[in-house]
Amino acid sequence: MSEALDAMAAERAESIRMIRDSAAGIAPRGGDRKRIRALRFQAPGFDRAVWQQVGEQGWIGLHVAEERGGAGLGMSEFCAIAEEMGAALAPEPLVPGALSAALLAAAGAEAPLAKLLAGESYVATAWQEAPGVLEAPGNEGAPRRFLPLAGGADAFLVPVREGGKLALYLQPAGGADLALEKTQDGGFFGTLRPQGGERVLEDAEVALASALDEAALGTAAYLLGIMDQAFTLTLDYLRTRQQFNRPIGSFQALQHRAADLKIQLALSRASVESAAALLDTPGTPQAMRRAAVSRAKARASEAAMLITRQAIQLHGGIGYTDEADIGLYLRKAMVMANQFGPAALHRRRFAAEAREEEA
């Protein structure tokens, strides 16, 4: 029995490694940062051709059941891809797209789901209603905020509270009342005022809660990729930058700072991977799942901000210029750290869910 389990674990680890390797063609570590710079503040904020490649690779539907057209893989595999996208600073909306794919799959909306999974369209879920974060949306027509790359959306999924249930509407982007605002990383957030649409799911409460947890964990993995690559670039700089005829990485004070950052990176990786494993384990109590996701998201958000800020400082004066690539990682972390809930919110949720689990 033990040998069979070990073999299954080894097979899955190899599968995850192969998935990571497959990202090199679209989102290479070290990245094509010229592409990232060229897309900054240019509508829609991502490359449609690359988005289609993401769909062709099966990444958008990686966690969607095979009978719905997805790959039927777990959160561990999805987090591996999200991490690679983060390391490459890829702006394509993988996590928001996967969130919408999960909801369309739950609704059985085959036609829009197929187009989304193929990367032929981008559907944004307008779940976040001011002023709440991770709270159930309320009245129809209430503005929905912070939609990632909303200017590139072909349709919107809008949860609406109706008769004690949370209905889900699919609204075409054409003619939508949508306002865009630039973000630090060169992308755009949208504010949408819903205008009806087709109801595709009568009660989306459970599906939305599950999909939001997966999106929060996917975002934590994306942040893990950001901080991992920022740390790698910083180590390379410390090894090559010379002062007093020796690499500055040989200075003990800088070595101590780098060691502290490596610890934060390792703790974040352990937290994300353990949360993904919990979500992939059938029968895991809901409170335990939510607590693990919040722990991972809170840690990743704070660690990404710490590591990217320290990376700027360790690069010296040049790190503060826009021409320095290391700044791109800080800007991306500033935007992603608050998506699907900031660290403070997830710390509160972790405390609440951990108490419920112990009760």
C-alpha atoms as a printed R data frame, in Angstrom:
    type eleno elety resid chain resno       x      y       z
1   ATOM     1    CA   MET     A     1   0.000  0.000   0.000
2   ATOM     2    CA   SER     A     2   2.783  2.373   1.002
3   ATOM     3    CA   GLU     A     3   4.714  1.637  -2.177
4   ATOM     4    CA   ALA     A     4   1.615  2.306  -4.283
5   ATOM     5    CA   LEU     A     5   1.073  5.655  -2.568
6   ATOM     6    CA   ASP     A     6   4.726  6.576  -3.048
7   ATOM     7    CA   ALA     A     7   4.461  5.699  -6.726
8   ATOM     8    CA   MET     A     8   1.336  7.825  -7.104
9   ATOM     9    CA   ALA     A     9   3.029 10.753  -5.355
10  ATOM    10    CA   ALA     A    10   6.083 10.438  -7.578
11  ATOM    11    CA   GLU     A    11   3.904 10.270 -10.680
12  ATOM    12    CA   ARG     A    12   2.031 13.401  -9.663
13  ATOM    13    CA   ALA     A    13   5.255 15.255  -8.859
14  ATOM    14    CA   GLU     A    14   6.521 14.405 -12.334
15  ATOM    15    CA   SER     A    15   3.239 15.598 -13.830
16  ATOM    16    CA   ILE     A    16   3.568 18.929 -12.018
17  ATOM    17    CA   ARG     A    17   7.173 19.261 -13.186
18  ATOM    18    CA   MET     A    18   6.094 18.686 -16.783
19  ATOM    19    CA   ILE     A    19   3.341 21.283 -16.412
20  ATOM    20    CA   ARG     A    20   5.903 23.784 -15.148
21  ATOM    21    CA   ASP     A    21   8.170 22.981 -18.078
22  ATOM    22    CA   SER     A    22   5.299 23.532 -20.504
23  ATOM    23    CA   ALA     A    23   5.041 27.129 -19.297
24  ATOM    24    CA   ALA     A    24   8.470 28.018 -20.690
25  ATOM    25    CA   GLY     A    25   7.142 28.614 -24.194
26  ATOM    26    CA   ILE     A    26   4.503 31.115 -23.054
27  ATOM    27    CA   ALA     A    27   5.729 32.400 -19.693
28  ATOM    28    CA   PRO     A    28   9.475 31.788 -19.439
29  ATOM    29    CA   ARG     A    29  11.150 32.467 -16.097
30  ATOM    30    CA   GLY     A    30  13.447 35.385 -16.551
31  ATOM    31    CA   GLY     A    31  10.779 36.339 -19.009
32  ATOM    32    CA   ASP     A    32  10.436 38.526 -22.006
33  ATOM    33    CA   ARG     A    33  10.221 41.729 -20.031
34  ATOM    34    CA   LYS     A    34  10.213 43.765 -23.242
35  ATOM    35    CA   ARG     A    35   6.788 42.252 -23.924
36  ATOM    36    CA   ILE     A    36   5.639 43.155 -20.429
37  ATOM    37    CA   ARG     A    37   6.801 46.739 -20.847
38  ATOM    38    CA   ALA     A    38   5.171 47.051 -24.268
39  ATOM    39    CA   LEU     A    39   1.789 46.006 -22.823
40  ATOM    40    CA   ARG     A    40   1.832 48.424 -19.905
41  ATOM    41    CA   PHE     A    41  -1.056 50.908 -19.975
42  ATOM    42    CA   GLN     A    42  -2.085 49.673 -23.422
43  ATOM    43    CA   ALA     A    43  -5.653 48.413 -23.733
44  ATOM    44    CA   PRO     A    44  -6.752 45.734 -23.043
45  ATOM    45    CA   GLY     A    45  -3.653 45.163 -20.875
46  ATOM    46    CA   PHE     A    46  -2.821 41.681 -22.146
47  ATOM    47    CA   ASP     A    47  -2.002 39.961 -25.428
48  ATOM    48    CA   ARG     A    48  -4.993 38.236 -27.052
49  ATOM    49    CA   ALA     A    49  -2.729 35.887 -29.007
50  ATOM    50    CA   VAL     A    50  -0.946 34.786 -25.832
51  ATOM    51    CA   TRP     A    51  -4.306 34.378 -24.083
52  ATOM    52    CA   GLN     A    52  -5.353 32.007 -26.841
53  ATOM    53    CA   GLN     A    53  -2.127 30.064 -26.354
54  ATOM    54    CA   VAL     A    54  -2.933 29.833 -22.640
55  ATOM    55    CA   GLY     A    55  -6.287 28.334 -23.596
56  ATOM    56    CA   GLU     A    56  -4.766 25.940 -26.112
57  ATOM    57    CA   GLN     A    57  -2.434 24.663 -23.409
58  ATOM    58    CA   GLY     A    58  -5.482 23.842 -21.290
59  ATOM    59    CA   TRP     A    59  -4.467 26.079 -18.410
60  ATOM    60    CA   ILE     A    60  -7.735 28.018 -18.091
61  ATOM    61    CA   GLY     A    61  -9.631 24.772 -17.608
62  ATOM    62    CA   LEU     A    62  -6.913 22.932 -15.728
63  ATOM    63    CA   HIS     A    63  -9.175 22.503 -12.694
64  ATOM    64    CA   VAL     A    64 -12.428 22.074 -14.671
65  ATOM    65    CA   ALA     A    65 -13.833 18.541 -14.880
66  ATOM    66    CA   GLU     A    66 -13.075 16.613 -18.056
67  ATOM    67    CA   GLU     A    67 -16.759 16.133 -18.850
68  ATOM    68    CA   ARG     A    68 -17.025 19.939 -19.007
69  ATOM    69    CA   GLY     A    69 -14.107 20.243 -21.390
70  ATOM    70    CA   GLY     A    70 -11.360 20.845 -18.842
71  ATOM    71    CA   ALA     A    71  -8.304 18.849 -17.846
72  ATOM    72    CA   GLY     A    72  -9.722 17.624 -14.545
73  ATOM    73    CA   LEU     A    73  -6.474 18.220 -12.647
74  ATOM    74    CA   GLY     A    74  -6.034 19.534  -9.116
75  ATOM    75    CA   MET     A    75  -5.138 22.793  -7.429
76  ATOM    76    CA   SER     A    76  -1.527 21.675  -7.048
77  ATOM    77    CA   GLU     A    77  -1.197 21.647 -10.840
78  ATOM    78    CA   PHE     A    78  -3.039 24.946 -11.217
79  ATOM    79    CA   CYS     A    79  -0.874 26.626  -8.578
80  ATOM    80    CA   ALA     A    80   2.248 25.409 -10.395
81  ATOM    81    CA   ILE     A    81   1.108 27.146 -13.587
82  ATOM    82    CA   ALA     A    82   0.029 30.276 -11.690
83  ATOM    83    CA   GLU     A    83   3.465 30.448 -10.076
84  ATOM    84    CA   GLU     A    84   5.182 30.265 -13.468
85  ATOM    85    CA   MET     A    85   2.910 33.014 -14.799
86  ATOM    86    CA   GLY     A    86   3.830 35.170 -11.813
87  ATOM    87    CA   ALA     A    87   7.557 34.576 -12.269
88  ATOM    88    CA   ALA     A    88   7.201 35.740 -15.888
89  ATOM    89    CA   LEU     A    89   4.972 38.698 -14.871
90  ATOM    90    CA   ALA     A    90   2.522 37.471 -17.511
91  ATOM    91    CA   PRO     A    91  -0.458 39.883 -17.504
92  ATOM    92    CA   GLU     A    92  -2.882 37.425 -19.091
93  ATOM    93    CA   PRO     A    93  -5.819 36.911 -16.646
94  ATOM    94    CA   LEU     A    94  -5.298 33.229 -15.831
95  ATOM    95    CA   VAL     A    95  -6.727 33.281 -12.312
96  ATOM    96    CA   PRO     A    96  -9.791 35.484 -13.076
97  ATOM    97    CA   GLY     A    97 -10.407 33.404 -16.198
98  ATOM    98    CA   ALA     A    98 -10.248 30.160 -14.226
99  ATOM    99    CA   LEU     A    99 -12.677 31.616 -11.677
100 ATOM   100    CA   SER     A   100 -15.188 32.324 -14.441
101 ATOM   101    CA   ALA     A   101 -14.580 28.901 -15.987
102 ATOM   102    CA   ALA     A   102 -15.444 27.208 -12.678
103 ATOM   103    CA   LEU     A   103 -18.716 29.159 -12.467
104 ATOM   104    CA   LEU     A   104 -19.678 28.535 -16.091
105 ATOM   105    CA   ALA     A   105 -18.971 24.827 -15.563
106 ATOM   106    CA   ALA     A   106 -21.208 24.804 -12.479
107 ATOM   107    CA   ALA     A   107 -23.911 26.533 -14.522
108 ATOM   108    CA   GLY     A   108 -23.587 24.088 -17.408
109 ATOM   109    CA   ALA     A   109 -23.176 27.015 -19.812
110 ATOM   110    CA   GLU     A   110 -21.424 24.987 -22.498
111 ATOM   111    CA   ALA     A   111 -21.036 27.518 -25.321
112 ATOM   112    CA   PRO     A   112 -19.475 30.409 -23.341
113 ATOM   113    CA   LEU     A   113 -17.403 27.923 -21.328
114 ATOM   114    CA   ALA     A   114 -15.956 26.324 -24.457
115 ATOM   115    CA   LYS     A   115 -14.922 29.711 -25.870
116 ATOM   116    CA   LEU     A   116 -13.331 30.715 -22.571
117 ATOM   117    CA   LEU     A   117 -11.431 27.447 -22.169
118 ATOM   118    CA   ALA     A   118 -10.094 27.778 -25.726
119 ATOM   119    CA   GLY     A   119  -8.813 31.291 -24.988
120 ATOM   120    CA   GLU     A   120 -11.159 32.689 -27.644
121 ATOM   121    CA   SER     A   121 -12.842 34.938 -25.086
122 ATOM   122    CA   TYR     A   122 -12.253 36.356 -21.632
123 ATOM   123    CA   VAL     A   123 -15.123 36.313 -19.136
124 ATOM   124    CA   ALA     A   124 -14.664 38.401 -15.978
125 ATOM   125    CA   THR     A   125 -16.654 37.665 -12.825
126 ATOM   126    CA   ALA     A   126 -18.059 40.856 -11.289
127 ATOM   127    CA   TRP     A   127 -18.364 39.525  -7.755
128 ATOM   128    CA   GLN     A   128 -16.886 42.315  -5.655
129 ATOM   129    CA   GLU     A   129 -19.408 44.887  -4.506
130 ATOM   130    CA   ALA     A   130 -18.327 48.026  -2.672
131 ATOM   131    CA   PRO     A   131 -17.478 48.263   0.129
132 ATOM   132    CA   GLY     A   132 -17.169 44.544   0.942
133 ATOM   133    CA   VAL     A   133 -14.390 42.181  -0.021
134 ATOM   134    CA   LEU     A   134 -15.213 38.461  -0.283
135 ATOM   135    CA   GLU     A   135 -18.805 39.290   0.663
136 ATOM   136    CA   ALA     A   136 -21.836 38.048  -1.275
137 ATOM   137    CA   PRO     A   137 -23.027 40.587  -3.860
138 ATOM   138    CA   GLY     A   138 -26.304 42.288  -3.185
139 ATOM   139    CA   ASN     A   139 -28.732 44.283  -5.288
140 ATOM   140    CA   GLU     A   140 -28.823 44.131  -9.044
141 ATOM   141    CA   GLY     A   141 -27.324 47.309 -10.469
142 ATOM   142    CA   ALA     A   142 -24.942 47.905  -7.557
143 ATOM   143    CA   PRO     A   143 -21.510 48.737  -9.008
144 ATOM   144    CA   ARG     A   144 -19.035 45.865  -9.054
145 ATOM   145    CA   ARG     A   145 -15.449 46.960  -8.574
146 ATOM   146    CA   PHE     A   146 -11.871 45.887  -9.189
147 ATOM   147    CA   LEU     A   147 -12.513 43.641 -12.192
148 ATOM   148    CA   PRO     A   148  -9.050 42.625 -13.465
149 ATOM   149    CA   LEU     A   149  -8.396 43.666 -17.081
150 ATOM   150    CA   ALA     A   150 -12.102 44.335 -17.550
151 ATOM   151    CA   GLY     A   151 -11.483 46.289 -20.751
152 ATOM   152    CA   GLY     A   152 -10.536 43.037 -22.469
153 ATOM   153    CA   ALA     A   153 -13.595 41.102 -21.268
154 ATOM   154    CA   ASP     A   154 -16.049 39.755 -23.830
155 ATOM   155    CA   ALA     A   155 -18.679 39.089 -21.157
156 ATOM   156    CA   PHE     A   156 -19.252 39.423 -17.423
157 ATOM   157    CA   LEU     A   157 -20.608 36.969 -14.879
158 ATOM   158    CA   VAL     A   158 -22.695 38.901 -12.357
159 ATOM   159    CA   PRO     A   159 -23.942 37.290  -9.125
160 ATOM   160    CA   VAL     A   160 -27.217 38.867  -7.966
161 ATOM   161    CA   ARG     A   161 -29.101 38.231  -4.721
162 ATOM   162    CA   GLU     A   162 -32.636 37.111  -5.589
163 ATOM   163    CA   GLY     A   163 -35.178 35.698  -3.164
164 ATOM   164    CA   GLY     A   164 -32.587 34.498  -0.692
165 ATOM   165    CA   LYS     A   165 -30.475 32.858  -3.392
166 ATOM   166    CA   LEU     A   166 -27.468 34.050  -5.340
167 ATOM   167    CA   ALA     A   167 -28.351 33.905  -9.030
168 ATOM   168    CA   LEU     A   168 -25.674 34.179 -11.707
169 ATOM   169    CA   TYR     A   169 -26.161 36.274 -14.847
170 ATOM   170    CA   LEU     A   170 -24.065 36.333 -18.006
171 ATOM   171    CA   GLN     A   171 -23.917 39.866 -19.431
172 ATOM   172    CA   PRO     A   172 -22.285 40.652 -22.804
173 ATOM   173    CA   ALA     A   173 -19.570 43.285 -22.690
174 ATOM   174    CA   GLY     A   174 -21.021 45.186 -25.635
175 ATOM   175    CA   GLY     A   175 -22.685 48.350 -24.387
176 ATOM   176    CA   ALA     A   176 -21.765 47.648 -20.767
177 ATOM   177    CA   ASP     A   177 -21.575 50.547 -18.328
178 ATOM   178    CA   LEU     A   178 -17.899 50.047 -17.592
179 ATOM   179    CA   ALA     A   179 -15.309 52.487 -16.251
180 ATOM   180    CA   LEU     A   180 -11.585 51.654 -16.341
181 ATOM   181    CA   GLU     A   181  -8.810 52.784 -14.033
182 ATOM   182    CA   LYS     A   182  -5.084 52.238 -14.507
183 ATOM   183    CA   THR     A   183  -3.191 50.103 -12.004
184 ATOM   184    CA   GLN     A   184   0.416 50.293 -10.810
185 ATOM   185    CA   ASP     A   185   1.550 47.355 -12.927
186 ATOM   186    CA   GLY     A   186   0.281 48.848 -16.182
187 ATOM   187    CA   GLY     A   187  -3.013 47.005 -16.295
188 ATOM   188    CA   PHE     A   188  -6.571 48.146 -15.699
189 ATOM   189    CA   PHE     A   189  -9.289 47.589 -13.128
190 ATOM   190    CA   GLY     A   190 -12.897 47.982 -14.138
191 ATOM   191    CA   THR     A   191 -16.023 49.162 -12.354
192 ATOM   192    CA   LEU     A   192 -19.162 47.647 -13.852
193 ATOM   193    CA   ARG     A   193 -22.767 48.679 -13.380
194 ATOM   194    CA   PRO     A   194 -24.709 45.517 -14.244
195 ATOM   195    CA   GLN     A   195 -27.443 45.772 -16.848
196 ATOM   196    CA   GLY     A   196 -29.215 42.431 -16.746
197 ATOM   197    CA   GLY     A   197 -28.189 39.628 -19.069
198 ATOM   198    CA   GLU     A   198 -29.060 35.942 -19.216
199 ATOM   199    CA   ARG     A   199 -29.494 34.037 -15.960
200 ATOM   200    CA   VAL     A   200 -27.308 30.943 -16.224
201 ATOM   201    CA   LEU     A   201 -27.474 29.620 -12.655
202 ATOM   202    CA   GLU     A   202 -30.281 29.936 -10.142
203 ATOM   203    CA   ASP     A   203 -28.195 29.356  -7.002
204 ATOM   204    CA   ALA     A   204 -24.459 30.038  -7.283
205 ATOM   205    CA   GLU     A   205 -23.736 30.418  -3.551
206 ATOM   206    CA   VAL     A   206 -21.681 27.241  -3.088
207 ATOM   207    CA   ALA     A   207 -20.005 27.382  -6.497
208 ATOM   208    CA   LEU     A   208 -18.972 31.017  -6.022
209 ATOM   209    CA   ALA     A   209 -17.546 30.436  -2.529
210 ATOM   210    CA   SER     A   210 -15.485 27.485  -3.773
211 ATOM   211    CA   ALA     A   211 -14.308 29.320  -6.897
212 ATOM   212    CA   LEU     A   212 -13.270 32.389  -4.878
213 ATOM   213    CA   ASP     A   213 -11.195 30.216  -2.537
214 ATOM   214    CA   GLU     A   214  -9.459 28.646  -5.538
215 ATOM   215    CA   ALA     A   215  -8.870 32.088  -7.050
216 ATOM   216    CA   ALA     A   216  -7.378 33.381  -3.796
217 ATOM   217    CA   LEU     A   217  -5.020 30.409  -3.656
218 ATOM   218    CA   GLY     A   218  -4.136 30.788  -7.345
219 ATOM   219    CA   THR     A   219  -3.303 34.446  -6.671
220 ATOM   220    CA   ALA     A   220  -1.105 33.395  -3.745
221 ATOM   221    CA   ALA     A   221   0.756 31.070  -6.127
222 ATOM   222    CA   TYR     A   222   1.125 33.901  -8.659
223 ATOM   223    CA   LEU     A   223   2.604 36.056  -5.882
224 ATOM   224    CA   LEU     A   224   4.952 33.199  -5.018
225 ATOM   225    CA   GLY     A   225   6.258 33.293  -8.587
226 ATOM   226    CA   ILE     A   226   6.746 37.067  -8.382
227 ATOM   227    CA   MET     A   227   8.757 36.917  -5.181
228 ATOM   228    CA   ASP     A   228  10.762 33.880  -6.282
229 ATOM   229    CA   GLN     A   229  11.930 35.529  -9.497
230 ATOM   230    CA   ALA     A   230  12.549 38.892  -7.792
231 ATOM   231    CA   PHE     A   231  14.732 37.098  -5.242
232 ATOM   232    CA   THR     A   232  16.615 35.268  -8.014
233 ATOM   233    CA   LEU     A   233  17.314 38.531  -9.840
234 ATOM   234    CA   THR     A   234  18.488 40.119  -6.603
235 ATOM   235    CA   LEU     A   235  20.903 37.275  -5.839
236 ATOM   236    CA   ASP     A   236  22.315 37.571  -9.356
237 ATOM   237    CA   TYR     A   237  22.824 41.302  -8.808
238 ATOM   238    CA   LEU     A   238  24.534 40.768  -5.436
239 ATOM   239    CA   ARG     A   239  26.940 38.292  -7.049
240 ATOM   240    CA   THR     A   240  27.908 40.585  -9.936
241 ATOM   241    CA   ARG     A   241  27.805 44.143  -8.514
242 ATOM   242    CA   GLN     A   242  31.298 45.067  -7.306
243 ATOM   243    CA   GLN     A   243  32.274 47.467  -4.565
244 ATOM   244    CA   PHE     A   244  35.743 47.791  -3.039
245 ATOM   245    CA   ASN     A   245  36.884 45.223  -5.628
246 ATOM   246    CA   ARG     A   246  34.593 42.504  -4.340
247 ATOM   247    CA   PRO     A   247  30.971 41.404  -4.994
248 ATOM   248    CA   ILE     A   248  28.566 43.172  -2.660
249 ATOM   249    CA   GLY     A   249  26.993 39.781  -1.965
250 ATOM   250    CA   SER     A   250  30.070 38.945   0.063
251 ATOM   251    CA   PHE     A   251  29.178 41.608   2.638
252 ATOM   252    CA   GLN     A   252  27.801 39.936   5.732
253 ATOM   253    CA   ALA     A   253  25.020 42.474   6.341
254 ATOM   254    CA   LEU     A   254  23.591 41.869   2.854
255 ATOM   255    CA   GLN     A   255  23.943 38.107   3.270
256 ATOM   256    CA   HIS     A   256  21.826 38.293   6.430
257 ATOM   257    CA   ARG     A   257  19.124 40.271   4.623
258 ATOM   258    CA   ALA     A   258  19.108 37.780   1.752
259 ATOM   259    CA   ALA     A   259  18.854 34.868   4.197
260 ATOM   260    CA   ASP     A   260  15.822 36.453   5.868
261 ATOM   261    CA   LEU     A   261  14.128 36.855   2.491
262 ATOM   262    CA   LYS     A   262  14.861 33.248   1.578
263 ATOM   263    CA   ILE     A   263  13.130 32.110   4.764
264 ATOM   264    CA   GLN     A   264  10.035 34.150   3.882
265 ATOM   265    CA   LEU     A   265  10.051 32.664   0.394
266 ATOM   266    CA   ALA     A   266  10.325 29.105   1.746
267 ATOM   267    CA   LEU     A   267   7.509 29.643   4.262
268 ATOM   268    CA   SER     A   268   5.262 31.058   1.531
269 ATOM   269    CA   ARG     A   269   5.951 28.108  -0.758
270 ATOM   270    CA   ALA     A   270   5.185 25.620   2.019
271 ATOM   271    CA   SER     A   271   1.945 27.428   2.831
272 ATOM   272    CA   VAL     A   272   0.731 27.553  -0.789
273 ATOM   273    CA   GLU     A   273   1.632 23.930  -1.504
274 ATOM   274    CA   SER     A   274   0.028 22.612   1.686
275 ATOM   275    CA   ALA     A   275  -3.176 24.569   0.979
276 ATOM   276    CA   ALA     A   276  -3.294 23.191  -2.574
277 ATOM   277    CA   ALA     A   277  -2.832 19.662  -1.254
278 ATOM   278    CA   LEU     A   278  -5.677 20.180   1.236
279 ATOM   279    CA   LEU     A   279  -8.022 21.415  -1.488
280 ATOM   280    CA   ASP     A   280  -7.116 18.369  -3.574
281 ATOM   281    CA   THR     A   281  -7.930 15.980  -0.712
282 ATOM   282    CA   PRO     A   282 -11.538 14.728  -0.850
283 ATOM   283    CA   GLY     A   283 -13.505 15.103   2.350
284 ATOM   284    CA   THR     A   284 -11.432 17.943   3.807
285 ATOM   285    CA   PRO     A   285 -13.703 19.974   6.142
286 ATOM   286    CA   GLN     A   286 -14.768 23.331   4.719
287 ATOM   287    CA   ALA     A   287 -13.380 25.281   7.674
288 ATOM   288    CA   MET     A   288  -9.982 23.636   7.216
289 ATOM   289    CA   ARG     A   289  -9.974 24.429   3.483
290 ATOM   290    CA   ARG     A   290 -10.873 28.072   4.020
291 ATOM   291    CA   ALA     A   291  -8.321 28.469   6.817
292 ATOM   292    CA   ALA     A   292  -5.555 26.979   4.662
293 ATOM   293    CA   VAL     A   293  -6.394 29.263   1.739
294 ATOM   294    CA   SER     A   294  -6.449 32.353   3.944
295 ATOM   295    CA   ARG     A   295  -3.172 31.415   5.621
296 ATOM   296    CA   ALA     A   296  -1.511 30.995   2.222
297 ATOM   297    CA   LYS     A   297  -2.944 34.194   0.755
298 ATOM   298    CA   ALA     A   298  -2.096 36.331   3.796
299 ATOM   299    CA   ARG     A   299   1.456 35.018   3.933
300 ATOM   300    CA   ALA     A   300   2.033 35.314   0.187
301 ATOM   301    CA   SER     A   301   0.673 38.872   0.059
302 ATOM   302    CA   GLU     A   302   2.893 40.074   2.885
303 ATOM   303    CA   ALA     A   303   5.979 38.132   1.816
304 ATOM   304    CA   ALA     A   304   5.705 39.308  -1.801
305 ATOM   305    CA   MET     A   305   5.584 42.939  -0.700
306 ATOM   306    CA   LEU     A   306   8.494 42.438   1.709
307 ATOM   307    CA   ILE     A   307  10.711 40.616  -0.782
308 ATOM   308    CA   THR     A   308  10.067 42.939  -3.728
309 ATOM   309    CA   ARG     A   309  10.622 46.064  -1.605
310 ATOM   310    CA   GLN     A   310  13.830 44.637  -0.197
311 ATOM   311    CA   ALA     A   311  14.883 43.634  -3.721
312 ATOM   312    CA   ILE     A   312  14.572 47.276  -4.801
313 ATOM   313    CA   GLN     A   313  16.748 48.381  -1.872
314 ATOM   314    CA   LEU     A   314  19.362 45.691  -2.476
315 ATOM   315    CA   HIS     A   315  19.679 46.889  -6.071
316 ATOM   316    CA   GLY     A   316  20.696 50.293  -4.771
317 ATOM   317    CA   GLY     A   317  19.806 53.542  -6.511
318 ATOM   318    CA   ILE     A   318  19.234 51.897  -9.886
319 ATOM   319    CA   GLY     A   319  16.461 49.779  -8.378
320 ATOM   320    CA   TYR     A   320  14.308 52.879  -7.932
321 ATOM   321    CA   THR     A   321  14.354 53.789 -11.631
322 ATOM   322    CA   ASP     A   322  11.595 52.696 -13.976
323 ATOM   323    CA   GLU     A   323  14.210 51.339 -16.368
324 ATOM   324    CA   ALA     A   324  15.273 48.700 -13.838
325 ATOM   325    CA   ASP     A   325  13.340 45.473 -14.374
326 ATOM   326    CA   ILE     A   326  13.243 44.705 -10.655
327 ATOM   327    CA   GLY     A   327  10.705 47.506 -10.253
328 ATOM   328    CA   LEU     A   328   8.245 45.612 -12.447
329 ATOM   329    CA   TYR     A   329   8.034 42.902  -9.782
330 ATOM   330    CA   LEU     A   330   7.231 45.367  -7.005
331 ATOM   331    CA   ARG     A   331   4.546 47.027  -9.120
332 ATOM   332    CA   LYS     A   332   2.954 43.681  -9.931
333 ATOM   333    CA   ALA     A   333   3.063 42.591  -6.278
334 ATOM   334    CA   MET     A   334   1.371 45.851  -5.214
335 ATOM   335    CA   VAL     A   335  -1.590 45.037  -7.458
336 ATOM   336    CA   MET     A   336  -1.822 41.287  -6.885
337 ATOM   337    CA   ALA     A   337  -1.398 41.396  -3.089
338 ATOM   338    CA   ASN     A   338  -4.936 42.733  -2.639
339 ATOM   339    CA   GLN     A   339  -6.721 40.681  -5.300
340 ATOM   340    CA   PHE     A   340  -9.239 38.248  -3.810
341 ATOM   341    CA   GLY     A   341  -8.678 39.710  -0.377
342 ATOM   342    CA   PRO     A   342  -5.743 41.542   1.253
343 ATOM   343    CA   ALA     A   343  -3.598 40.040   3.971
344 ATOM   344    CA   ALA     A   344  -5.541 41.717   6.822
345 ATOM   345    CA   LEU     A   345  -8.849 40.256   5.654
346 ATOM   346    CA   HIS     A   346  -7.416 36.774   5.257
347 ATOM   347    CA   ARG     A   347  -5.793 36.901   8.685
348 ATOM   348    CA   ARG     A   348  -9.211 37.653  10.179
349 ATOM   349    CA   ARG     A   349 -10.819 34.870   8.163
350 ATOM   350    CA   PHE     A   350  -8.069 32.431   9.162
351 ATOM   351    CA   ALA     A   351  -8.647 33.210  12.843
352 ATOM   352    CA   ALA     A   352 -12.403 32.704  12.469
353 ATOM   353    CA   GLU     A   353 -12.133 29.467  10.476
354 ATOM   354    CA   ALA     A   354  -9.423 28.035  12.713
355 ATOM   355    CA   ARG     A   355 -11.690 28.567  15.750
356 ATOM   356    CA   GLU     A   356 -14.581 26.894  13.932
357 ATOM   357    CA   GLU     A   357 -12.342 23.955  13.051
358 ATOM   358    CA   GLU     A   358 -11.324 23.516  16.699
359 ATOM   359    CA   ALA     A   359 -14.911 23.750  17.974
